[in-house]
Amino acid sequence: MFTPPASCTLVATDLDGTLLRSDDTVSPRSRAALARAASAGAQHLIVTGRAVPGIRALLADLGYTGLAVCGQGAQVYDAGSARMLNSVTLDRELADTALGKIEAEVGQVFAAVDQDGPDGRTLIEPGYRMPHPSLPAQRAGRRADLWQAPVIKVLIRHPELTDDELATAARGAVGDLASVTMAGPGTVELAPYGVDKGTGTSLAAGLLGRDLACAVAFGDMPNDLPMFRLTGHRVAMAGAHPELRAAADEITLSNDDDGVAVVLERLFA
């Protein structure tokens, strides 16, 4: 059983399917467990696929003042000062080309984008359905309207292919035009090439002066794999994607059963 050394002072958590319950809230038990870890000197680092605008209300509710890795690693945000420390955009011409290559392989897909910046909007083209109805989005009249401002990532859906099938086909089609990941049900995404949760987590840990080799990381989907590869102890949620379960050191309970809290209570007893 893993016991954190004295220098293990970083707890990295995904949000959707991990720290957040199905109703998009953090349970009292999870809040208490994070507070216990903090009292032992551990820094909580949120690492999420959501862009900054999609989590600011949650950060405020948690009283979270640390750094947050957002947008699949494209953004590092300082919640305490409400300041973007790093943001990497996806070239819009390359993104449009990547979509064309994907559609040449699998037929029509439906796309959405997360715009750059702390106030960036999520735009969705006709036919795209948001996987998280609680997240705000604005409809674009046509695909060309998606590129009206800088973007950090593109979200795609296919009317017939599974998420795994779409992600595999997209990787083969786009090559080095973009990084492709699967972040959750109905959530296949294109990010700037070479950018992922691993690069974002590494940057944030460096800014915090924390050692990832002894960090504890929690996740549930393949987009968490780059973060897992860098951290000392990897915890997959019950029901996590098989790829993540295979890479995990242990499997905890589900997000609705306070799986993060169960592990933190043991590690920071």
PDB file of C-alpha atoms in Angstrom:
ATOM      1  CA  MET A   1       0.000   0.000   0.000  1.00  0.00           C
ATOM      2  CA  PHE A   2       1.312   3.409  -0.987  1.00  0.00           C
ATOM      3  CA  THR A   3       2.367   5.737   1.827  1.00  0.00           C
ATOM      4  CA  PRO A   4       3.288   9.292   0.837  1.00  0.00           C
ATOM      5  CA  PRO A   5       6.790  10.364   1.848  1.00  0.00           C
ATOM      6  CA  ALA A   6       7.265  13.582   3.750  1.00  0.00           C
ATOM      7  CA  SER A   7       7.986  15.408   0.484  1.00  0.00           C
ATOM      8  CA  CYS A   8       4.809  14.160  -1.215  1.00  0.00           C
ATOM      9  CA  THR A   9       2.991  17.456  -1.287  1.00  0.00           C
ATOM     10  CA  LEU A  10       0.938  17.444  -4.478  1.00  0.00           C
ATOM     11  CA  VAL A  11      -2.512  15.958  -5.096  1.00  0.00           C
ATOM     12  CA  ALA A  12      -3.561  16.256  -8.751  1.00  0.00           C
ATOM     13  CA  THR A  13      -7.224  15.637  -9.499  1.00  0.00           C
ATOM     14  CA  ASP A  14      -9.237  15.538 -12.672  1.00  0.00           C
ATOM     15  CA  LEU A  15     -12.742  17.003 -12.334  1.00  0.00           C
ATOM     16  CA  ASP A  16     -15.430  15.313 -14.445  1.00  0.00           C
ATOM     17  CA  GLY A  17     -15.899  11.695 -13.437  1.00  0.00           C
ATOM     18  CA  THR A  18     -13.282  12.060 -10.707  1.00  0.00           C
ATOM     19  CA  LEU A  19     -13.592  14.816  -8.103  1.00  0.00           C
ATOM     20  CA  LEU A  20     -16.972  16.048  -9.300  1.00  0.00           C
ATOM     21  CA  ARG A  21     -20.062  13.993  -8.608  1.00  0.00           C
ATOM     22  CA  SER A  22     -22.574  13.404 -11.385  1.00  0.00           C
ATOM     23  CA  ASP A  23     -24.414  16.581 -10.364  1.00  0.00           C
ATOM     24  CA  ASP A  24     -21.249  18.688 -10.901  1.00  0.00           C
ATOM     25  CA  THR A  25     -20.657  19.242  -7.182  1.00  0.00           C
ATOM     26  CA  VAL A  26     -17.845  18.332  -4.796  1.00  0.00           C
ATOM     27  CA  SER A  27     -19.117  16.366  -1.818  1.00  0.00           C
ATOM     28  CA  PRO A  28     -18.588  17.486   1.783  1.00  0.00           C
ATOM     29  CA  ARG A  29     -16.503  14.358   2.367  1.00  0.00           C
ATOM     30  CA  SER A  30     -14.193  15.178  -0.560  1.00  0.00           C
ATOM     31  CA  ARG A  31     -13.859  18.758   0.627  1.00  0.00           C
ATOM     32  CA  ALA A  32     -12.896  17.524   4.099  1.00  0.00           C
ATOM     33  CA  ALA A  33     -10.372  15.058   2.665  1.00  0.00           C
ATOM     34  CA  LEU A  34      -8.741  17.781   0.565  1.00  0.00           C
ATOM     35  CA  ALA A  35      -8.585  19.998   3.650  1.00  0.00           C
ATOM     36  CA  ARG A  36      -6.925  17.160   5.553  1.00  0.00           C
ATOM     37  CA  ALA A  37      -4.324  16.788   2.809  1.00  0.00           C
ATOM     38  CA  ALA A  38      -3.743  20.555   2.842  1.00  0.00           C
ATOM     39  CA  SER A  39      -3.222  20.526   6.593  1.00  0.00           C
ATOM     40  CA  ALA A  40      -0.495  17.933   6.020  1.00  0.00           C
ATOM     41  CA  GLY A  41       1.214  20.289   3.576  1.00  0.00           C
ATOM     42  CA  ALA A  42      -0.157  18.919   0.303  1.00  0.00           C
ATOM     43  CA  GLN A  43      -1.056  21.271  -2.540  1.00  0.00           C
ATOM     44  CA  HIS A  44      -4.230  20.484  -4.472  1.00  0.00           C
ATOM     45  CA  LEU A  45      -3.798  20.888  -8.240  1.00  0.00           C
ATOM     46  CA  ILE A  46      -6.905  20.719 -10.420  1.00  0.00           C
ATOM     47  CA  VAL A  47      -6.124  19.248 -13.847  1.00  0.00           C
ATOM     48  CA  THR A  48      -9.129  19.336 -16.165  1.00  0.00           C
ATOM     49  CA  GLY A  49     -10.125  19.245 -19.788  1.00  0.00           C
ATOM     50  CA  ARG A  50     -12.509  22.121 -19.187  1.00  0.00           C
ATOM     51  CA  ALA A  51     -11.402  25.587 -20.231  1.00  0.00           C
ATOM     52  CA  VAL A  52     -11.019  28.265 -17.567  1.00  0.00           C
ATOM     53  CA  PRO A  53     -14.457  29.876 -18.049  1.00  0.00           C
ATOM     54  CA  GLY A  54     -16.091  26.503 -17.386  1.00  0.00           C
ATOM     55  CA  ILE A  55     -14.589  26.102 -13.911  1.00  0.00           C
ATOM     56  CA  ARG A  56     -14.323  29.596 -12.411  1.00  0.00           C
ATOM     57  CA  ALA A  57     -17.633  29.279 -10.542  1.00  0.00           C
ATOM     58  CA  LEU A  58     -16.548  25.904  -9.168  1.00  0.00           C
ATOM     59  CA  LEU A  59     -13.181  27.287  -8.046  1.00  0.00           C
ATOM     60  CA  ALA A  60     -14.949  30.094  -6.218  1.00  0.00           C
ATOM     61  CA  ASP A  61     -17.319  27.638  -4.528  1.00  0.00           C
ATOM     62  CA  LEU A  62     -14.375  25.532  -3.362  1.00  0.00           C
ATOM     63  CA  GLY A  63     -12.457  28.563  -2.138  1.00  0.00           C
ATOM     64  CA  TYR A  64      -9.690  27.344  -4.442  1.00  0.00           C
ATOM     65  CA  THR A  65      -6.810  29.821  -4.730  1.00  0.00           C
ATOM     66  CA  GLY A  66      -4.101  27.650  -6.276  1.00  0.00           C
ATOM     67  CA  LEU A  67      -3.155  26.882  -9.843  1.00  0.00           C
ATOM     68  CA  ALA A  68      -5.443  25.007 -12.212  1.00  0.00           C
ATOM     69  CA  VAL A  69      -4.418  23.203 -15.383  1.00  0.00           C
ATOM     70  CA  CYS A  70      -7.278  23.631 -17.863  1.00  0.00           C
ATOM     71  CA  GLY A  71      -8.161  22.950 -21.492  1.00  0.00           C
ATOM     72  CA  GLN A  72      -6.291  19.610 -21.664  1.00  0.00           C
ATOM     73  CA  GLY A  73      -3.087  21.318 -20.542  1.00  0.00           C
ATOM     74  CA  ALA A  74      -3.347  24.335 -22.838  1.00  0.00           C
ATOM     75  CA  GLN A  75      -4.011  26.720 -19.945  1.00  0.00           C
ATOM     76  CA  VAL A  76      -2.445  27.241 -16.520  1.00  0.00           C
ATOM     77  CA  TYR A  77      -4.601  29.568 -14.452  1.00  0.00           C
ATOM     78  CA  ASP A  78      -3.869  31.224 -11.099  1.00  0.00           C
ATOM     79  CA  ALA A  79      -7.231  31.172  -9.310  1.00  0.00           C
ATOM     80  CA  GLY A  80      -5.981  33.325  -6.441  1.00  0.00           C
ATOM     81  CA  SER A  81      -5.084  36.261  -8.679  1.00  0.00           C
ATOM     82  CA  ALA A  82      -7.595  35.419 -11.455  1.00  0.00           C
ATOM     83  CA  ARG A  83      -4.689  35.511 -13.898  1.00  0.00           C
ATOM     84  CA  MET A  84      -3.781  33.308 -16.851  1.00  0.00           C
ATOM     85  CA  LEU A  85      -0.161  32.213 -16.435  1.00  0.00           C
ATOM     86  CA  ASN A  86       0.109  30.252 -19.653  1.00  0.00           C
ATOM     87  CA  SER A  87      -2.081  29.638 -22.676  1.00  0.00           C
ATOM     88  CA  VAL A  88      -1.283  27.743 -25.879  1.00  0.00           C
ATOM     89  CA  THR A  89      -3.604  28.215 -28.840  1.00  0.00           C
ATOM     90  CA  LEU A  90      -4.408  25.814 -31.653  1.00  0.00           C
ATOM     91  CA  ASP A  91      -3.699  27.295 -35.078  1.00  0.00           C
ATOM     92  CA  ARG A  92      -7.146  27.777 -36.587  1.00  0.00           C
ATOM     93  CA  GLU A  93      -6.099  27.010 -40.149  1.00  0.00           C
ATOM     94  CA  LEU A  94      -4.476  23.773 -39.012  1.00  0.00           C
ATOM     95  CA  ALA A  95      -7.564  22.937 -36.957  1.00  0.00           C
ATOM     96  CA  ASP A  96      -9.841  23.396 -39.948  1.00  0.00           C
ATOM     97  CA  THR A  97      -7.503  21.274 -42.064  1.00  0.00           C
ATOM     98  CA  ALA A  98      -7.479  18.580 -39.364  1.00  0.00           C
ATOM     99  CA  LEU A  99     -11.274  18.448 -39.370  1.00  0.00           C
ATOM    100  CA  GLY A 100     -11.252  18.031 -43.132  1.00  0.00           C
ATOM    101  CA  LYS A 101      -8.786  15.140 -42.889  1.00  0.00           C
ATOM    102  CA  ILE A 102     -10.896  13.446 -40.219  1.00  0.00           C
ATOM    103  CA  GLU A 103     -14.058  13.803 -42.296  1.00  0.00           C
ATOM    104  CA  ALA A 104     -12.249  12.366 -45.318  1.00  0.00           C
ATOM    105  CA  GLU A 105     -11.731   9.224 -43.216  1.00  0.00           C
ATOM    106  CA  VAL A 106     -14.973   8.852 -41.254  1.00  0.00           C
ATOM    107  CA  GLY A 107     -17.555  11.103 -42.894  1.00  0.00           C
ATOM    108  CA  GLN A 108     -19.198  14.130 -41.321  1.00  0.00           C
ATOM    109  CA  VAL A 109     -18.363  15.079 -37.750  1.00  0.00           C
ATOM    110  CA  PHE A 110     -19.850  17.859 -35.656  1.00  0.00           C
ATOM    111  CA  ALA A 111     -17.478  20.307 -34.003  1.00  0.00           C
ATOM    112  CA  ALA A 112     -17.220  22.841 -31.204  1.00  0.00           C
ATOM    113  CA  VAL A 113     -14.372  25.036 -29.963  1.00  0.00           C
ATOM    114  CA  ASP A 114     -13.205  26.510 -26.695  1.00  0.00           C
ATOM    115  CA  GLN A 115     -11.893  30.006 -27.277  1.00  0.00           C
ATOM    116  CA  ASP A 116      -8.716  31.310 -25.691  1.00  0.00           C
ATOM    117  CA  GLY A 117      -8.710  33.498 -22.572  1.00  0.00           C
ATOM    118  CA  PRO A 118     -10.391  33.575 -19.140  1.00  0.00           C
ATOM    119  CA  ASP A 119     -13.599  34.809 -20.778  1.00  0.00           C
ATOM    120  CA  GLY A 120     -13.425  32.709 -23.927  1.00  0.00           C
ATOM    121  CA  ARG A 121     -16.674  31.241 -25.213  1.00  0.00           C
ATOM    122  CA  THR A 122     -17.581  27.718 -26.224  1.00  0.00           C
ATOM    123  CA  LEU A 123     -19.010  27.814 -29.753  1.00  0.00           C
ATOM    124  CA  ILE A 124     -20.871  24.858 -31.272  1.00  0.00           C
ATOM    125  CA  GLU A 125     -21.713  24.332 -34.919  1.00  0.00           C
ATOM    126  CA  PRO A 126     -25.143  23.053 -36.038  1.00  0.00           C
ATOM    127  CA  GLY A 127     -25.539  19.375 -35.121  1.00  0.00           C
ATOM    128  CA  TYR A 128     -23.082  19.387 -32.201  1.00  0.00           C
ATOM    129  CA  ARG A 129     -24.538  18.311 -28.849  1.00  0.00           C
ATOM    130  CA  MET A 130     -22.780  19.382 -25.650  1.00  0.00           C
ATOM    131  CA  PRO A 131     -21.751  16.383 -23.503  1.00  0.00           C
ATOM    132  CA  HIS A 132     -22.232  18.512 -20.365  1.00  0.00           C
ATOM    133  CA  PRO A 133     -25.526  20.428 -20.662  1.00  0.00           C
ATOM    134  CA  SER A 134     -24.610  22.481 -17.587  1.00  0.00           C
ATOM    135  CA  LEU A 135     -21.689  24.108 -19.413  1.00  0.00           C
ATOM    136  CA  PRO A 136     -22.576  27.287 -21.305  1.00  0.00           C
ATOM    137  CA  ALA A 137     -22.238  27.272 -25.084  1.00  0.00           C
ATOM    138  CA  GLN A 138     -23.237  29.525 -27.939  1.00  0.00           C
ATOM    139  CA  ARG A 139     -24.389  28.312 -31.332  1.00  0.00           C
ATOM    140  CA  ALA A 140     -22.447  29.250 -34.435  1.00  0.00           C
ATOM    141  CA  GLY A 141     -24.272  29.536 -37.729  1.00  0.00           C
ATOM    142  CA  ARG A 142     -21.658  27.554 -39.669  1.00  0.00           C
ATOM    143  CA  ARG A 143     -18.272  25.947 -39.167  1.00  0.00           C
ATOM    144  CA  ALA A 144     -16.377  28.984 -40.440  1.00  0.00           C
ATOM    145  CA  ASP A 145     -17.776  30.954 -37.499  1.00  0.00           C
ATOM    146  CA  LEU A 146     -15.886  28.687 -35.091  1.00  0.00           C
ATOM    147  CA  TRP A 147     -12.642  30.329 -36.152  1.00  0.00           C
ATOM    148  CA  GLN A 148     -13.596  33.958 -35.466  1.00  0.00           C
ATOM    149  CA  ALA A 149     -11.263  34.163 -32.428  1.00  0.00           C
ATOM    150  CA  PRO A 150      -8.220  32.194 -31.163  1.00  0.00           C
ATOM    151  CA  VAL A 151      -9.070  28.729 -29.796  1.00  0.00           C
ATOM    152  CA  ILE A 152      -7.341  26.339 -27.418  1.00  0.00           C
ATOM    153  CA  LYS A 153      -9.077  23.149 -28.548  1.00  0.00           C
ATOM    154  CA  VAL A 154     -11.685  21.606 -30.816  1.00  0.00           C
ATOM    155  CA  LEU A 155     -14.291  19.092 -29.675  1.00  0.00           C
ATOM    156  CA  ILE A 156     -15.704  16.606 -32.186  1.00  0.00           C
ATOM    157  CA  ARG A 157     -18.534  14.084 -32.243  1.00  0.00           C
ATOM    158  CA  HIS A 158     -19.564  11.472 -34.791  1.00  0.00           C
ATOM    159  CA  PRO A 159     -23.162  10.298 -35.272  1.00  0.00           C
ATOM    160  CA  GLU A 160     -22.212   6.606 -35.383  1.00  0.00           C
ATOM    161  CA  LEU A 161     -18.652   5.894 -34.234  1.00  0.00           C
ATOM    162  CA  THR A 162     -17.825   5.211 -30.594  1.00  0.00           C
ATOM    163  CA  ASP A 163     -15.523   7.630 -28.810  1.00  0.00           C
ATOM    164  CA  ASP A 164     -12.633   5.156 -29.005  1.00  0.00           C
ATOM    165  CA  GLU A 165     -13.217   4.565 -32.712  1.00  0.00           C
ATOM    166  CA  LEU A 166     -13.385   8.278 -33.436  1.00  0.00           C
ATOM    167  CA  ALA A 167     -10.260   9.041 -31.383  1.00  0.00           C
ATOM    168  CA  THR A 168      -8.289   6.293 -33.144  1.00  0.00           C
ATOM    169  CA  ALA A 169      -9.411   7.444 -36.592  1.00  0.00           C
ATOM    170  CA  ALA A 170      -8.696  11.084 -35.756  1.00  0.00           C
ATOM    171  CA  ARG A 171      -5.161  10.322 -34.591  1.00  0.00           C
ATOM    172  CA  GLY A 172      -4.433   8.498 -37.810  1.00  0.00           C
ATOM    173  CA  ALA A 173      -5.885  11.308 -39.903  1.00  0.00           C
ATOM    174  CA  VAL A 174      -4.386  14.415 -38.297  1.00  0.00           C
ATOM    175  CA  GLY A 175      -0.820  13.248 -37.625  1.00  0.00           C
ATOM    176  CA  ASP A 176       1.157  16.151 -36.173  1.00  0.00           C
ATOM    177  CA  LEU A 177      -1.488  18.784 -36.921  1.00  0.00           C
ATOM    178  CA  ALA A 178      -2.937  18.362 -33.418  1.00  0.00           C
ATOM    179  CA  SER A 179      -2.937  16.158 -30.332  1.00  0.00           C
ATOM    180  CA  VAL A 180      -6.032  13.945 -30.105  1.00  0.00           C
ATOM    181  CA  THR A 181      -7.495  12.706 -26.842  1.00  0.00           C
ATOM    182  CA  MET A 182     -10.665  11.202 -25.436  1.00  0.00           C
ATOM    183  CA  ALA A 183     -11.778  13.085 -22.351  1.00  0.00           C
ATOM    184  CA  GLY A 184     -15.121  11.502 -21.524  1.00  0.00           C
ATOM    185  CA  PRO A 185     -18.347  10.227 -23.026  1.00  0.00           C
ATOM    186  CA  GLY A 186     -18.948  12.116 -26.258  1.00  0.00           C
ATOM    187  CA  THR A 187     -15.765  14.124 -25.793  1.00  0.00           C
ATOM    188  CA  VAL A 188     -13.024  13.574 -28.366  1.00  0.00           C
ATOM    189  CA  GLU A 189     -10.796  16.644 -28.578  1.00  0.00           C
ATOM    190  CA  LEU A 190      -8.038  18.180 -30.671  1.00  0.00           C
ATOM    191  CA  ALA A 191      -5.443  20.247 -28.800  1.00  0.00           C
ATOM    192  CA  PRO A 192      -2.250  21.980 -29.942  1.00  0.00           C
ATOM    193  CA  TYR A 193       0.252  19.321 -30.997  1.00  0.00           C
ATOM    194  CA  GLY A 194       2.390  18.193 -28.058  1.00  0.00           C
ATOM    195  CA  VAL A 195       0.070  19.770 -25.476  1.00  0.00           C
ATOM    196  CA  ASP A 196      -1.734  17.545 -22.990  1.00  0.00           C
ATOM    197  CA  LYS A 197      -2.445  17.166 -19.295  1.00  0.00           C
ATOM    198  CA  GLY A 198       1.118  15.998 -18.790  1.00  0.00           C
ATOM    199  CA  THR A 199       2.710  19.154 -20.189  1.00  0.00           C
ATOM    200  CA  GLY A 200       0.301  21.363 -18.251  1.00  0.00           C
ATOM    201  CA  THR A 201       0.802  19.457 -15.008  1.00  0.00           C
ATOM    202  CA  SER A 202       4.577  19.573 -15.392  1.00  0.00           C
ATOM    203  CA  LEU A 203       4.490  23.342 -15.909  1.00  0.00           C
ATOM    204  CA  ALA A 204       2.192  23.916 -12.929  1.00  0.00           C
ATOM    205  CA  ALA A 205       4.251  21.655 -10.651  1.00  0.00           C
ATOM    206  CA  GLY A 206       7.377  23.563 -11.607  1.00  0.00           C
ATOM    207  CA  LEU A 207       5.724  26.874 -10.785  1.00  0.00           C
ATOM    208  CA  LEU A 208       4.642  25.446  -7.434  1.00  0.00           C
ATOM    209  CA  GLY A 209       8.042  23.898  -6.719  1.00  0.00           C
ATOM    210  CA  ARG A 210       6.463  20.452  -6.235  1.00  0.00           C
ATOM    211  CA  ASP A 211       7.933  17.080  -7.209  1.00  0.00           C
ATOM    212  CA  LEU A 212       5.696  15.065  -9.533  1.00  0.00           C
ATOM    213  CA  ALA A 213       7.631  11.890  -8.786  1.00  0.00           C
ATOM    214  CA  CYS A 214       5.887  11.645  -5.435  1.00  0.00           C
ATOM    215  CA  ALA A 215       2.581  13.261  -6.401  1.00  0.00           C
ATOM    216  CA  VAL A 216      -0.745  11.440  -6.180  1.00  0.00           C
ATOM    217  CA  ALA A 217      -2.946  11.721  -9.293  1.00  0.00           C
ATOM    218  CA  PHE A 218      -6.621  10.828  -9.779  1.00  0.00           C
ATOM    219  CA  GLY A 219      -8.389  10.376 -13.117  1.00  0.00           C
ATOM    220  CA  ASP A 220     -10.877   8.391 -15.159  1.00  0.00           C
ATOM    221  CA  MET A 221     -10.268   8.880 -18.891  1.00  0.00           C
ATOM    222  CA  PRO A 222      -7.449   8.481 -21.463  1.00  0.00           C
ATOM    223  CA  ASN A 223      -6.753  12.224 -21.381  1.00  0.00           C
ATOM    224  CA  ASP A 224      -5.414  11.628 -17.851  1.00  0.00           C
ATOM    225  CA  LEU A 225      -2.728   9.207 -19.085  1.00  0.00           C
ATOM    226  CA  PRO A 226      -0.069  11.894 -19.747  1.00  0.00           C
ATOM    227  CA  MET A 227      -0.546  13.122 -16.167  1.00  0.00           C
ATOM    228  CA  PHE A 228      -0.373   9.551 -14.847  1.00  0.00           C
ATOM    229  CA  ARG A 229       2.926   8.920 -16.607  1.00  0.00           C
ATOM    230  CA  LEU A 230       4.582  11.735 -14.627  1.00  0.00           C
ATOM    231  CA  THR A 231       3.201  11.086 -11.153  1.00  0.00           C
ATOM    232  CA  GLY A 232       4.404   8.712  -8.479  1.00  0.00           C
ATOM    233  CA  HIS A 233       1.067   7.180  -7.523  1.00  0.00           C
ATOM    234  CA  ARG A 234      -1.812   6.864  -9.963  1.00  0.00           C
ATOM    235  CA  VAL A 235      -5.402   6.264  -8.880  1.00  0.00           C
ATOM    236  CA  ALA A 236      -8.156   5.392 -11.361  1.00  0.00           C
ATOM    237  CA  MET A 237     -11.799   5.781 -10.480  1.00  0.00           C
ATOM    238  CA  ALA A 238     -14.182   2.820 -10.503  1.00  0.00           C
ATOM    239  CA  GLY A 239     -15.597   2.619 -14.010  1.00  0.00           C
ATOM    240  CA  ALA A 240     -12.559   4.384 -15.486  1.00  0.00           C
ATOM    241  CA  HIS A 241     -11.615   3.744 -19.106  1.00  0.00           C
ATOM    242  CA  PRO A 242      -9.692   0.454 -19.507  1.00  0.00           C
ATOM    243  CA  GLU A 243      -6.554   2.291 -20.690  1.00  0.00           C
ATOM    244  CA  LEU A 244      -6.434   4.273 -17.476  1.00  0.00           C
ATOM    245  CA  ARG A 245      -7.193   1.276 -15.275  1.00  0.00           C
ATOM    246  CA  ALA A 246      -4.261  -0.535 -16.884  1.00  0.00           C
ATOM    247  CA  ALA A 247      -1.934   2.376 -16.044  1.00  0.00           C
ATOM    248  CA  ALA A 248      -3.164   2.835 -12.450  1.00  0.00           C
ATOM    249  CA  ASP A 249      -1.501   1.719  -9.238  1.00  0.00           C
ATOM    250  CA  GLU A 250      -4.875   1.304  -7.594  1.00  0.00           C
ATOM    251  CA  ILE A 251      -8.593   1.553  -8.350  1.00  0.00           C
ATOM    252  CA  THR A 252     -10.783   3.501  -5.959  1.00  0.00           C
ATOM    253  CA  LEU A 253     -14.543   3.934  -5.675  1.00  0.00           C
ATOM    254  CA  SER A 254     -16.546   5.988  -8.159  1.00  0.00           C
ATOM    255  CA  ASN A 255     -16.819   9.776  -8.137  1.00  0.00           C
ATOM    256  CA  ASP A 256     -20.355   9.479  -6.711  1.00  0.00           C
ATOM    257  CA  ASP A 257     -19.011   7.268  -3.916  1.00  0.00           C
ATOM    258  CA  ASP A 258     -16.260   9.712  -2.891  1.00  0.00           C
ATOM    259  CA  GLY A 259     -13.434   7.672  -4.391  1.00  0.00           C
ATOM    260  CA  VAL A 260     -10.952  10.547  -4.142  1.00  0.00           C
ATOM    261  CA  ALA A 261     -11.785  11.092  -0.482  1.00  0.00           C
ATOM    262  CA  VAL A 262     -11.386   7.401   0.359  1.00  0.00           C
ATOM    263  CA  VAL A 263      -7.784   7.413  -0.874  1.00  0.00           C
ATOM    264  CA  LEU A 264      -6.843  10.794   0.637  1.00  0.00           C
ATOM    265  CA  GLU A 265      -8.232   9.782   4.030  1.00  0.00           C
ATOM    266  CA  ARG A 266      -5.908   6.776   3.978  1.00  0.00           C
ATOM    267  CA  LEU A 267      -2.852   8.604   2.661  1.00  0.00           C
ATOM    268  CA  PHE A 268      -3.130  11.603   4.972  1.00  0.00           C
ATOM    269  CA  ALA A 269      -4.580   9.980   8.052  1.00  0.00           C
TER     270      ALA A 269
END
